[in-house]
PDB file of C-alpha atoms in Angstrom:
ATOM      1  CA  MET A   1      50.865  -6.059-253.908  1.00 46.00           C
ATOM      2  CA  GLU A   2      49.965  -9.475-252.899  1.00 50.00           C
ATOM      3  CA  GLY A   3      53.114 -10.589-253.425  1.00 50.00           C
ATOM      4  CA  SER A   4      54.886  -8.176-251.283  1.00 51.00           C
ATOM      5  CA  PHE A   5      52.284  -9.028-248.619  1.00 45.00           C
ATOM      6  CA  GLN A   6      53.200 -12.890-248.682  1.00 53.00           C
ATOM      7  CA  LEU A   7      57.078 -11.922-248.559  1.00 46.00           C
ATOM      8  CA  LEU A   8      56.322  -9.668-245.160  1.00 46.00           C
ATOM      9  CA  ALA A   9      54.279 -12.544-243.677  1.00 49.00           C
ATOM     10  CA  SER A  10      57.328 -15.087-244.214  1.00 52.00           C
ATOM     11  CA  LEU A  11      59.795 -12.434-242.864  1.00 45.00           C
ATOM     12  CA  VAL A  12      57.901 -12.145-239.695  1.00 43.00           C
ATOM     13  CA  CYS A  13      57.452 -15.808-239.170  1.00 43.00           C
ATOM     14  CA  VAL A  14      61.199 -16.588-239.558  1.00 39.00           C
ATOM     15  CA  ILE A  15      61.954 -13.512-237.105  1.00 39.00           C
ATOM     16  CA  LEU A  16      59.496 -15.281-234.467  1.00 42.00           C
ATOM     17  CA  MET A  17      60.969 -18.827-235.002  1.00 42.00           C
ATOM     18  CA  GLY A  18      64.437 -17.453-234.241  1.00 43.00           C
ATOM     19  CA  SER A  19      63.396 -15.735-230.998  1.00 40.00           C
ATOM     20  CA  PHE A  20      61.604 -19.168-229.919  1.00 37.00           C
ATOM     21  CA  VAL A  21      64.826 -21.253-230.985  1.00 36.00           C
ATOM     22  CA  ARG A  22      66.958 -18.915-228.844  1.00 37.00           C
ATOM     23  CA  THR A  23      64.635 -18.780-226.193  1.00 33.00           C
ATOM     24  CA  LYS A  24      64.478 -22.546-225.890  1.00 32.00           C
ATOM     25  CA  SER A  25      68.343 -22.797-226.003  1.00 33.00           C
ATOM     26  CA  ASP A  26      68.932 -20.155-223.365  1.00 33.00           C
ATOM     27  CA  THR A  27      66.229 -21.645-220.953  1.00 30.00           C
ATOM     28  CA  THR A  28      67.918 -25.338-221.516  1.00 28.00           C
ATOM     29  CA  ARG A  29      71.231 -23.851-220.856  1.00 31.00           C
ATOM     30  CA  ASN A  30      70.229 -22.123-217.501  1.00 32.00           C
ATOM     31  CA  LEU A  31      68.306 -25.062-216.384  1.00 28.00           C
ATOM     32  CA  LEU A  32      71.445 -27.246-216.575  1.00 31.00           C
ATOM     33  CA  ASN A  33      73.357 -24.615-215.075  1.00 32.00           C
ATOM     34  CA  THR A  34      70.661 -24.193-211.921  1.00 30.00           C
ATOM     35  CA  GLU A  35      70.987 -28.226-211.337  1.00 29.00           C
ATOM     36  CA  LEU A  36      74.840 -28.232-211.398  1.00 34.00           C
ATOM     37  CA  HIS A  37      74.987 -25.490-208.900  1.00 34.00           C
ATOM     38  CA  SER A  38      71.937 -26.585-206.698  1.00 34.00           C
ATOM     39  CA  ALA A  39      73.326 -29.812-206.007  1.00 41.00           C
ATOM     40  CA  PRO A  40      74.505 -29.988-202.544  1.00 49.00           C
ATOM     41  CA  ALA A  41      78.219 -30.451-201.539  1.00 55.00           C
ATOM     42  CA  GLN A  42      79.024 -33.524-199.736  1.00 75.00           C
ATOM     43  CA  ARG A  43      79.923 -32.880-196.164  1.00 89.00           C
ATOM     44  CA  TRP A  44      80.121 -34.679-192.746  1.00 91.00           C
ATOM     45  CA  SER A  45      77.390 -36.719-191.245  1.00 93.00           C
ATOM     46  CA  MET A  46      76.514 -39.735-189.121  1.00 94.00           C
ATOM     47  CA  LYS A  47      73.326 -42.077-189.326  1.00 96.00           C
ATOM     48  CA  VAL A  48      72.566 -44.211-185.886  1.00 97.00           C
ATOM     49  CA  PRO A  49      69.494 -45.561-184.921  1.00 97.00           C
ATOM     50  CA  ALA A  50      67.886 -44.208-182.047  1.00 96.00           C
ATOM     51  CA  GLU A  51      67.941 -47.475-179.905  1.00 97.00           C
ATOM     52  CA  VAL A  52      68.909 -51.153-180.051  1.00 97.00           C
ATOM     53  CA  SER A  53      67.576 -54.060-177.773  1.00 97.00           C
ATOM     54  CA  ALA A  54      69.173 -57.276-176.839  1.00 97.00           C
ATOM     55  CA  ALA A  55      68.848 -59.754-174.246  1.00 97.00           C
ATOM     56  CA  ALA A  56      71.986 -60.317-171.876  1.00 96.00           C
ATOM     57  CA  GLY A  57      73.906 -63.037-172.982  1.00 95.00           C
ATOM     58  CA  GLU A  58      73.127 -62.495-176.483  1.00 97.00           C
ATOM     59  CA  ALA A  59      74.952 -60.198-179.160  1.00 97.00           C
ATOM     60  CA  ALA A  60      73.853 -57.078-180.440  1.00 98.00           C
ATOM     61  CA  VAL A  61      74.769 -54.832-183.635  1.00 98.00           C
ATOM     62  CA  LEU A  62      75.049 -50.901-183.162  1.00 98.00           C
ATOM     63  CA  PRO A  63      74.758 -49.920-187.101  1.00 98.00           C
ATOM     64  CA  CYS A  64      76.770 -46.450-188.005  1.00 98.00           C
ATOM     65  CA  THR A  65      77.446 -45.027-191.170  1.00 97.00           C
ATOM     66  CA  PHE A  66      79.014 -41.859-192.446  1.00 95.00           C
ATOM     67  CA  THR A  67      79.503 -39.326-195.201  1.00 94.00           C
ATOM     68  CA  HIS A  68      82.552 -37.084-195.770  1.00 92.00           C
ATOM     69  CA  PRO A  69      83.227 -34.002-197.701  1.00 90.00           C
ATOM     70  CA  HIS A  70      86.318 -35.419-199.620  1.00 87.00           C
ATOM     71  CA  ARG A  71      85.567 -37.124-203.199  1.00 82.00           C
ATOM     72  CA  HIS A  72      87.981 -39.945-202.206  1.00 85.00           C
ATOM     73  CA  TYR A  73      90.081 -40.742-199.557  1.00 89.00           C
ATOM     74  CA  ASP A  74      92.436 -43.526-199.079  1.00 90.00           C
ATOM     75  CA  GLY A  75      94.467 -42.171-196.459  1.00 92.00           C
ATOM     76  CA  PRO A  76      94.964 -43.762-192.960  1.00 94.00           C
ATOM     77  CA  LEU A  77      92.140 -43.674-190.878  1.00 95.00           C
ATOM     78  CA  THR A  78      91.158 -44.477-187.399  1.00 97.00           C
ATOM     79  CA  ALA A  79      87.620 -46.008-186.177  1.00 97.00           C
ATOM     80  CA  ILE A  80      86.487 -45.115-182.636  1.00 98.00           C
ATOM     81  CA  TRP A  81      83.410 -46.227-180.252  1.00 98.00           C
ATOM     82  CA  ARG A  82      82.971 -44.591-176.981  1.00 97.00           C
ATOM     83  CA  ALA A  83      80.617 -45.358-174.205  1.00 97.00           C
ATOM     84  CA  GLY A  84      78.522 -42.912-171.852  1.00 95.00           C
ATOM     85  CA  GLU A  85      79.438 -39.683-173.276  1.00 95.00           C
ATOM     86  CA  PRO A  86      80.674 -38.060-176.782  1.00 95.00           C
ATOM     87  CA  TYR A  87      84.019 -36.742-177.066  1.00 94.00           C
ATOM     88  CA  THR A  88      85.193 -37.485-173.266  1.00 95.00           C
ATOM     89  CA  GLY A  89      83.625 -41.035-172.678  1.00 96.00           C
ATOM     90  CA  PRO A  90      85.846 -44.151-172.268  1.00 97.00           C
ATOM     91  CA  GLN A  91      86.825 -45.940-175.588  1.00 97.00           C
ATOM     92  CA  VAL A  92      85.495 -49.468-175.867  1.00 97.00           C
ATOM     93  CA  PHE A  93      86.793 -50.108-179.515  1.00 98.00           C
ATOM     94  CA  ARG A  94      89.449 -48.677-181.554  1.00 98.00           C
ATOM     95  CA  CYS A  95      91.047 -49.970-184.808  1.00 97.00           C
ATOM     96  CA  ALA A  96      93.561 -48.415-187.568  1.00 97.00           C
ATOM     97  CA  ALA A  97      93.797 -48.736-191.190  1.00 96.00           C
ATOM     98  CA  ALA A  98      97.058 -47.973-193.170  1.00 95.00           C
ATOM     99  CA  ARG A  99      97.043 -46.095-196.376  1.00 93.00           C
ATOM    100  CA  SER A 100      94.982 -47.836-199.041  1.00 91.00           C
ATOM    101  CA  SER A 101      94.164 -50.846-197.003  1.00 93.00           C
ATOM    102  CA  GLU A 102      90.736 -52.169-196.084  1.00 92.00           C
ATOM    103  CA  LEU A 103      91.643 -53.876-193.340  1.00 94.00           C
ATOM    104  CA  CYS A 104      90.922 -52.170-189.821  1.00 96.00           C
ATOM    105  CA  GLN A 105      93.279 -53.626-187.294  1.00 96.00           C
ATOM    106  CA  THR A 106      91.857 -53.725-184.005  1.00 96.00           C
ATOM    107  CA  ALA A 107      94.039 -51.881-181.099  1.00 96.00           C
ATOM    108  CA  LEU A 108      91.283 -51.842-178.539  1.00 96.00           C
ATOM    109  CA  SER A 109      88.428 -54.257-177.670  1.00 96.00           C
ATOM    110  CA  LEU A 110      86.987 -53.890-174.086  1.00 95.00           C
ATOM    111  CA  HIS A 111      87.340 -57.621-172.823  1.00 94.00           C
ATOM    112  CA  GLY A 112      87.487 -58.955-176.176  1.00 96.00           C
ATOM    113  CA  ARG A 113      83.936 -58.445-176.700  1.00 97.00           C
ATOM    114  CA  PHE A 114      83.614 -55.906-179.386  1.00 98.00           C
ATOM    115  CA  ARG A 115      84.327 -56.667-183.020  1.00 97.00           C
ATOM    116  CA  LEU A 116      84.106 -54.126-186.039  1.00 97.00           C
ATOM    117  CA  LEU A 117      81.281 -55.126-188.480  1.00 96.00           C
ATOM    118  CA  GLY A 118      81.528 -52.592-191.056  1.00 95.00           C
ATOM    119  CA  ASN A 119      84.001 -51.435-193.546  1.00 96.00           C
ATOM    120  CA  PRO A 120      85.350 -48.006-192.866  1.00 96.00           C
ATOM    121  CA  ARG A 121      86.614 -47.626-196.315  1.00 94.00           C
ATOM    122  CA  ARG A 122      82.939 -48.089-197.377  1.00 94.00           C
ATOM    123  CA  ASN A 123      81.790 -45.461-194.832  1.00 95.00           C
ATOM    124  CA  ASP A 124      80.824 -48.266-192.474  1.00 97.00           C
ATOM    125  CA  LEU A 125      81.708 -48.148-188.690  1.00 97.00           C
ATOM    126  CA  SER A 126      78.897 -50.708-187.454  1.00 98.00           C
ATOM    127  CA  LEU A 127      80.158 -52.568-184.286  1.00 98.00           C
ATOM    128  CA  ARG A 128      79.286 -55.863-182.783  1.00 98.00           C
ATOM    129  CA  VAL A 129      78.911 -56.539-179.251  1.00 98.00           C
ATOM    130  CA  GLU A 130      79.265 -60.229-178.031  1.00 97.00           C
ATOM    131  CA  ARG A 131      78.014 -61.562-174.613  1.00 97.00           C
ATOM    132  CA  LEU A 132      75.767 -58.902-173.181  1.00 97.00           C
ATOM    133  CA  ALA A 133      75.580 -58.075-169.776  1.00 95.00           C
ATOM    134  CA  LEU A 134      73.467 -55.772-167.573  1.00 95.00           C
ATOM    135  CA  ALA A 135      76.421 -53.313-167.375  1.00 94.00           C
ATOM    136  CA  ASP A 136      76.726 -52.844-171.020  1.00 96.00           C
ATOM    137  CA  ASP A 137      73.440 -50.901-171.188  1.00 96.00           C
ATOM    138  CA  GLY A 138      73.815 -47.246-172.033  1.00 96.00           C
ATOM    139  CA  ARG A 139      74.590 -44.957-174.988  1.00 97.00           C
ATOM    140  CA  TYR A 140      77.581 -45.628-177.571  1.00 98.00           C
ATOM    141  CA  PHE A 141      79.206 -43.048-179.993  1.00 98.00           C
ATOM    142  CA  CYS A 142      80.835 -43.972-183.081  1.00 97.00           C
ATOM    143  CA  ARG A 143      83.958 -41.622-184.488  1.00 97.00           C
ATOM    144  CA  VAL A 144      86.212 -41.527-187.516  1.00 96.00           C
ATOM    145  CA  GLU A 145      89.622 -39.699-187.918  1.00 95.00           C
ATOM    146  CA  PHE A 146      91.141 -39.116-191.102  1.00 94.00           C
ATOM    147  CA  ALA A 147      95.144 -38.623-191.186  1.00 91.00           C
ATOM    148  CA  GLY A 148      97.691 -37.151-193.574  1.00 75.00           C
ATOM    149  CA  ASP A 149      96.377 -34.062-195.799  1.00 72.00           C
ATOM    150  CA  ALA A 150      92.546 -34.723-195.030  1.00 70.00           C
ATOM    151  CA  HIS A 151      93.323 -34.376-191.103  1.00 79.00           C
ATOM    152  CA  ASP A 152      89.397 -34.586-190.657  1.00 89.00           C
ATOM    153  CA  ARG A 153      87.337 -36.341-187.854  1.00 92.00           C
ATOM    154  CA  TYR A 154      83.926 -36.503-186.742  1.00 94.00           C
ATOM    155  CA  GLU A 155      81.823 -38.066-184.058  1.00 95.00           C
ATOM    156  CA  SER A 156      78.527 -38.761-183.636  1.00 94.00           C
ATOM    157  CA  ARG A 157      76.848 -36.320-180.867  1.00 93.00           C
ATOM    158  CA  HIS A 158      73.647 -38.447-180.015  1.00 93.00           C
ATOM    159  CA  GLY A 159      74.934 -41.568-180.551  1.00 96.00           C
ATOM    160  CA  VAL A 160      72.668 -45.184-180.043  1.00 97.00           C
ATOM    161  CA  ARG A 161      71.108 -46.354-177.004  1.00 97.00           C
ATOM    162  CA  LEU A 162      71.828 -50.072-176.362  1.00 98.00           C
ATOM    163  CA  ARG A 163      69.013 -51.396-174.035  1.00 97.00           C
ATOM    164  CA  VAL A 164      70.295 -54.948-172.449  1.00 97.00           C
ATOM    165  CA  THR A 165      67.113 -56.742-171.265  1.00 97.00           C
ATOM    166  CA  ALA A 166      67.293 -59.585-168.422  1.00 97.00           C
ATOM    167  CA  ALA A 167      65.185 -61.657-166.400  1.00 96.00           C
ATOM    168  CA  PRO A 168      65.076 -61.280-162.242  1.00 96.00           C
ATOM    169  CA  ARG A 169      67.796 -62.897-160.419  1.00 96.00           C
ATOM    170  CA  ILE A 170      68.257 -62.663-156.914  1.00 96.00           C
ATOM    171  CA  VAL A 171      71.658 -61.259-156.154  1.00 95.00           C
ATOM    172  CA  ASN A 172      71.661 -61.489-152.133  1.00 95.00           C
ATOM    173  CA  ILE A 173      69.310 -62.225-149.191  1.00 95.00           C
ATOM    174  CA  SER A 174      69.928 -62.247-145.564  1.00 94.00           C
ATOM    175  CA  VAL A 175      68.824 -61.740-142.066  1.00 92.00           C
ATOM    176  CA  LEU A 176      70.424 -59.232-139.815  1.00 91.00           C
ATOM    177  CA  PRO A 177      70.125 -58.530-136.214  1.00 88.00           C
ATOM    178  CA  GLY A 178      68.810 -55.057-135.130  1.00 84.00           C
ATOM    179  CA  PRO A 179      68.401 -53.619-131.788  1.00 84.00           C
ATOM    180  CA  ALA A 180      66.740 -55.158-128.550  1.00 80.00           C
ATOM    181  CA  HIS A 181      66.964 -58.648-130.051  1.00 80.00           C
ATOM    182  CA  THR A 182      65.311 -57.978-133.032  1.00 87.00           C
ATOM    183  CA  PHE A 183      65.746 -59.073-136.798  1.00 90.00           C
ATOM    184  CA  HIS A 184      65.321 -57.758-140.112  1.00 90.00           C
ATOM    185  CA  ALA A 185      65.542 -59.213-143.689  1.00 92.00           C
ATOM    186  CA  LEU A 186      67.081 -57.744-146.849  1.00 93.00           C
ATOM    187  CA  CYS A 187      66.793 -58.795-150.582  1.00 95.00           C
ATOM    188  CA  THR A 188      68.512 -57.466-153.569  1.00 95.00           C
ATOM    189  CA  ALA A 189      67.496 -58.557-157.075  1.00 96.00           C
ATOM    190  CA  GLU A 190      68.786 -57.323-160.630  1.00 95.00           C
ATOM    191  CA  GLY A 191      67.058 -57.559-163.811  1.00 96.00           C
ATOM    192  CA  GLU A 192      65.574 -55.069-166.842  1.00 95.00           C
ATOM    193  CA  PRO A 193      62.981 -53.891-166.670  1.00 94.00           C
ATOM    194  CA  PRO A 194      63.757 -53.418-162.838  1.00 93.00           C
ATOM    195  CA  PRO A 195      61.992 -56.356-161.071  1.00 95.00           C
ATOM    196  CA  ALA A 196      59.268 -55.781-158.410  1.00 94.00           C
ATOM    197  CA  LEU A 197      60.151 -57.508-154.995  1.00 94.00           C
ATOM    198  CA  ALA A 198      57.767 -59.229-152.760  1.00 92.00           C
ATOM    199  CA  TRP A 199      58.258 -61.157-149.513  1.00 92.00           C
ATOM    200  CA  SER A 200      56.169 -63.859-147.902  1.00 90.00           C
ATOM    201  CA  GLY A 201      56.515 -65.854-144.619  1.00 89.00           C
ATOM    202  CA  PRO A 202      55.116 -66.678-141.360  1.00 87.00           C
ATOM    203  CA  ALA A 203      52.250 -64.428-140.391  1.00 77.00           C
ATOM    204  CA  LEU A 204      52.948 -62.570-143.574  1.00 76.00           C
ATOM    205  CA  GLY A 205      50.658 -64.490-146.065  1.00 61.00           C
ATOM    206  CA  ASN A 206      51.720 -64.857-149.921  1.00 55.00           C
ATOM    207  CA  GLY A 207      52.633 -61.894-151.915  1.00 51.00           C
ATOM    208  CA  SER A 208      53.405 -59.525-148.919  1.00 55.00           C
ATOM    209  CA  ALA A 209      54.641 -56.220-150.381  1.00 54.00           C
ATOM    210  CA  ALA A 210      58.062 -55.409-149.723  1.00 58.00           C
ATOM    211  CA  VAL A 211      59.516 -52.085-148.169  1.00 55.00           C
ATOM    212  CA  PRO A 212      62.229 -50.286-150.612  1.00 57.00           C
ATOM    213  CA  SER A 213      65.239 -49.599-148.828  1.00 52.00           C
ATOM    214  CA  PRO A 214      66.269 -45.958-149.539  1.00 50.00           C
ATOM    215  CA  GLY A 215      69.301 -45.302-151.444  1.00 47.00           C
ATOM    216  CA  GLN A 216      69.709 -49.000-152.049  1.00 50.00           C
ATOM    217  CA  ASP A 217      68.946 -49.056-155.697  1.00 53.00           C
ATOM    218  CA  HIS A 218      71.682 -49.280-158.047  1.00 61.00           C
ATOM    219  CA  GLY A 219      70.958 -49.168-162.015  1.00 73.00           C
ATOM    220  CA  HIS A 220      69.332 -52.612-162.493  1.00 87.00           C
ATOM    221  CA  GLN A 221      69.397 -53.564-159.019  1.00 92.00           C
ATOM    222  CA  VAL A 222      66.309 -53.197-156.620  1.00 93.00           C
ATOM    223  CA  THR A 223      66.631 -53.931-152.597  1.00 93.00           C
ATOM    224  CA  ALA A 224      63.754 -54.314-150.403  1.00 92.00           C
ATOM    225  CA  GLU A 225      63.383 -54.631-146.602  1.00 91.00           C
ATOM    226  CA  LEU A 226      61.386 -56.714-144.244  1.00 89.00           C
ATOM    227  CA  PRO A 227      61.640 -54.551-141.361  1.00 87.00           C
ATOM    228  CA  ALA A 228      60.608 -56.947-138.353  1.00 81.00           C
ATOM    229  CA  LEU A 229      60.568 -60.797-138.224  1.00 86.00           C
ATOM    230  CA  ALA A 230      58.170 -61.469-135.648  1.00 83.00           C
ATOM    231  CA  HIS A 231      58.156 -65.440-135.840  1.00 88.00           C
ATOM    232  CA  ASP A 232      60.549 -68.173-136.545  1.00 89.00           C
ATOM    233  CA  GLY A 233      60.504 -69.905-139.806  1.00 91.00           C
ATOM    234  CA  ARG A 234      60.929 -69.712-143.604  1.00 92.00           C
ATOM    235  CA  TYR A 235      60.735 -66.128-145.264  1.00 92.00           C
ATOM    236  CA  THR A 236      60.875 -66.013-149.227  1.00 94.00           C
ATOM    237  CA  CYS A 237      61.741 -63.091-151.392  1.00 95.00           C
ATOM    238  CA  ALA A 238      60.260 -62.693-155.101  1.00 95.00           C
ATOM    239  CA  ALA A 239      61.501 -60.976-157.863  1.00 96.00           C
ATOM    240  CA  SER A 240      59.288 -60.631-161.086  1.00 96.00           C
ATOM    241  CA  ASN A 241      59.563 -58.592-164.722  1.00 95.00           C
ATOM    242  CA  SER A 242      58.065 -59.047-167.831  1.00 95.00           C
ATOM    243  CA  LEU A 243      60.551 -61.653-168.716  1.00 95.00           C
ATOM    244  CA  GLY A 244      60.607 -63.976-165.722  1.00 96.00           C
ATOM    245  CA  ARG A 245      60.419 -64.601-162.053  1.00 96.00           C
ATOM    246  CA  ALA A 246      62.993 -65.632-159.510  1.00 97.00           C
ATOM    247  CA  GLU A 247      62.959 -66.349-155.819  1.00 94.00           C
ATOM    248  CA  ALA A 248      65.056 -67.356-152.662  1.00 96.00           C
ATOM    249  CA  SER A 249      64.377 -68.233-149.184  1.00 94.00           C
ATOM    250  CA  VAL A 250      66.143 -67.409-145.718  1.00 92.00           C
ATOM    251  CA  TYR A 251      65.422 -69.455-142.681  1.00 90.00           C
ATOM    252  CA  LEU A 252      65.131 -67.794-139.070  1.00 89.00           C
ATOM    253  CA  PHE A 253      65.352 -69.749-136.100  1.00 85.00           C
ATOM    254  CA  ARG A 254      65.936 -67.911-132.340  1.00 79.00           C
ATOM    255  CA  PHE A 255      67.102 -69.470-129.174  1.00 69.00           C
ATOM    256  CA  HIS A 256      64.626 -69.282-126.451  1.00 62.00           C
ATOM    257  CA  GLY A 257      65.709 -69.585-123.004  1.00 55.00           C
ATOM    258  CA  ALA A 258      64.346 -72.342-120.549  1.00 47.00           C
ATOM    259  CA  SER A 259      61.558 -71.691-118.141  1.00 48.00           C
ATOM    260  CA  GLY A 260      59.737 -73.313-115.049  1.00 45.00           C
ATOM    261  CA  ALA A 261      60.921 -76.954-114.258  1.00 44.00           C
ATOM    262  CA  SER A 262      63.433 -76.807-117.203  1.00 44.00           C
ATOM    263  CA  ALA A 263      65.038 -73.653-115.759  1.00 41.00           C
ATOM    264  CA  ILE A 264      65.277 -75.387-112.369  1.00 43.00           C
ATOM    265  CA  ALA A 265      66.645 -78.747-114.049  1.00 41.00           C
ATOM    266  CA  LEU A 266      69.492 -76.941-115.729  1.00 41.00           C
ATOM    267  CA  PRO A 267      71.498 -75.919-112.697  1.00 44.00           C
ATOM    268  CA  LEU A 268      70.530 -78.905-110.594  1.00 41.00           C
ATOM    269  CA  GLY A 269      71.836 -81.025-113.396  1.00 45.00           C
ATOM    270  CA  ALA A 270      75.490 -78.958-113.365  1.00 48.00           C
ATOM    271  CA  LEU A 271      75.764 -79.253-109.618  1.00 52.00           C
ATOM    272  CA  GLY A 272      75.052 -83.070-110.126  1.00 53.00           C
ATOM    273  CA  LEU A 273      77.782 -83.404-112.253  1.00 56.00           C
ATOM    274  CA  LYS A 274      80.438 -81.357-110.477  1.00 60.00           C
ATOM    275  CA  VAL A 275      79.392 -83.937-107.419  1.00 58.00           C
ATOM    276  CA  LEU A 276      80.092 -86.973-109.687  1.00 64.00           C
ATOM    277  CA  LEU A 277      83.332 -85.436-110.543  1.00 66.00           C
ATOM    278  CA  LEU A 278      84.220 -84.664-107.044  1.00 70.00           C
ATOM    279  CA  LEU A 279      83.456 -88.170-105.936  1.00 71.00           C
ATOM    280  CA  GLY A 280      85.650 -89.596-108.735  1.00 71.00           C
ATOM    281  CA  VAL A 281      88.809 -87.460-107.938  1.00 69.00           C
ATOM    282  CA  LEU A 282      88.233 -88.871-104.238  1.00 74.00           C
ATOM    283  CA  ALA A 283      87.999 -92.664-105.398  1.00 74.00           C
ATOM    284  CA  ALA A 284      91.217 -92.141-107.454  1.00 73.00           C
ATOM    285  CA  GLY A 285      93.119 -90.588-104.709  1.00 71.00           C
ATOM    286  CA  ALA A 286      92.212 -93.448-102.486  1.00 70.00           C
ATOM    287  CA  ALA A 287      93.310 -96.006-104.692  1.00 69.00           C
ATOM    288  CA  ALA A 288      96.311 -94.366-105.085  1.00 67.00           C
ATOM    289  CA  ARG A 289      97.178 -94.377-101.185  1.00 69.00           C
ATOM    290  CA  ARG A 290      96.017 -98.223-101.112  1.00 67.00           C
ATOM    291  CA  ARG A 291      98.678 -99.248-103.749  1.00 64.00           C
ATOM    292  CA  LEU A 292     101.449 -97.140-101.593  1.00 57.00           C
ATOM    293  CA  GLU A 293     100.520 -98.967 -98.186  1.00 57.00           C
ATOM    294  CA  TYR A 294     100.470-102.518 -99.911  1.00 55.00           C
ATOM    295  CA  PRO A 295     103.235-102.733-102.279  1.00 53.00           C
ATOM    296  CA  VAL A 296     103.718-105.806-104.812  1.00 47.00           C
ATOM    297  CA  THR A 297     106.825-107.762-103.914  1.00 45.00           C
ATOM    298  CA  GLN A 298     109.254-108.956-106.798  1.00 45.00           C
ATOM    299  CA  ASN A 299     108.936-112.649-105.527  1.00 46.00           C
ATOM    300  CA  ALA A 300     105.145-112.539-105.596  1.00 42.00           C
ATOM    301  CA  SER A 301     103.855-114.874-108.086  1.00 45.00           C
ATOM    302  CA  PRO A 302     101.963-113.119-110.838  1.00 45.00           C
ATOM    303  CA  ARG A 303      97.988-113.723-110.604  1.00 45.00           C
ATOM    304  CA  PRO A 304      96.077-114.458-113.567  1.00 44.00           C
ATOM    305  CA  GLN A 305      94.638-111.609-115.265  1.00 41.00           C
ATOM    306  CA  ALA A 306      91.226-111.479-117.476  1.00 40.00           C
ATOM    307  CA  GLN A 307      92.321-110.629-120.834  1.00 39.00           C
ATOM    308  CA  GLU A 308      91.192-106.891-121.564  1.00 36.00           C
ATOM    309  CA  SER A 309      89.865-105.070-124.555  1.00 31.00           C
ATOM    310  CA  ASN A 310      92.715-102.430-125.953  1.00 36.00           C
ATOM    311  CA  TYR A 311      89.683-100.589-127.467  1.00 32.00           C
ATOM    312  CA  GLU A 312      87.016 -98.306-126.178  1.00 34.00           C
ATOM    313  CA  ASN A 313      84.150 -96.491-128.182  1.00 35.00           C
ATOM    314  CA  LEU A 314      84.373 -93.308-126.800  1.00 35.00           C
ATOM    315  CA  SER A 315      82.491 -91.260-129.781  1.00 37.00           C
ATOM    316  CA  GLN A 316      79.499 -89.376-128.263  1.00 38.00           C
ATOM    317  CA  VAL A 317      77.308 -86.690-129.911  1.00 38.00           C
ATOM    318  CA  SER A 318      77.728 -83.358-128.617  1.00 40.00           C
ATOM    319  CA  PRO A 319      74.180 -81.378-128.817  1.00 42.00           C
ATOM    320  CA  GLN A 320      74.343 -78.123-130.481  1.00 44.00           C
ATOM    321  CA  GLY A 321      71.751 -75.830-130.739  1.00 44.00           C
ATOM    322  CA  PRO A 322      70.602 -74.316-134.055  1.00 44.00           C
ATOM    323  CA  PRO A 323      71.923 -71.245-135.787  1.00 43.00           C
ATOM    324  CA  ALA A 324      70.309 -67.955-135.459  1.00 47.00           C
ATOM    325  CA  ALA A 325      69.790 -67.413-139.108  1.00 48.00           C
ATOM    326  CA  VAL A 326      70.082 -70.098-142.399  1.00 46.00           C
ATOM    327  CA  CYS A 327      70.038 -68.974-145.735  1.00 46.00           C
ATOM    328  CA  SER A 328      69.272 -71.159-148.586  1.00 46.00           C
ATOM    329  CA  PRO A 329      69.179 -69.440-152.028  1.00 48.00           C
TER     330      PRO A 329
END
């Protein structure tokens, strides 16, 4: 009886172990299948930073990397960069690589300042921009195109913002006439961040606030007006932002009419000049008549003449009035 009980217990243990082994084996197989099926399929994507900042005159790198759904691709491809808008913005760079070639030959580089820094075969479209200018400020979009059997293309939708910074620079300063013999001054400066403008001059003090001209601001340029110039002298426009300061000056000199004794002396002087000219003409006429009345005969012996100089210094300095406005940037 005891032997029968031990045999029954052994059979139960074997059955339980077999069930445990099968369960473990099935669980492992299910886990492996789950990992294979749950692995995400590769698809199109592009990775770019939100913003890149650099100073005017320097260089900037616009990073761009991508993924694609093909396990391996070595066919022809084209790398493109646009400015302003995705899909429709003007191209600033384009290069093409032949089948199985890692060299992407440049077909377009705006002003010769855009150069591919990455390798499209390695999913890198990074671009380098040389000699930055304020006009380069804006948003840029990278794009890749596959040809042949794949015939796929993909472009970043949001792009990367290139922010170009610059210290202020005075672009133009001038004095312009207005109605009723008045004058006003204009000053235009550019920079990033946009500079603040201030005027100073006669009866204005230092740092007098400028009046912005409506409709005169364009991008990184700012224009300010000094409406009425009441005094002659030097007027200075100063532009400043977080990166520096610049200033330029303009001079105003108006012609003031004579009054009192000066006003009387001017017409009298003109009249006296006319009288002198008339007397000179009369004297010359009398001398001519005298030569006609007493001609010189051929037999008359020549009289000794005093030696005369053949050079006269007739240079005179003509007075000129000062100009209405003189600029000195």
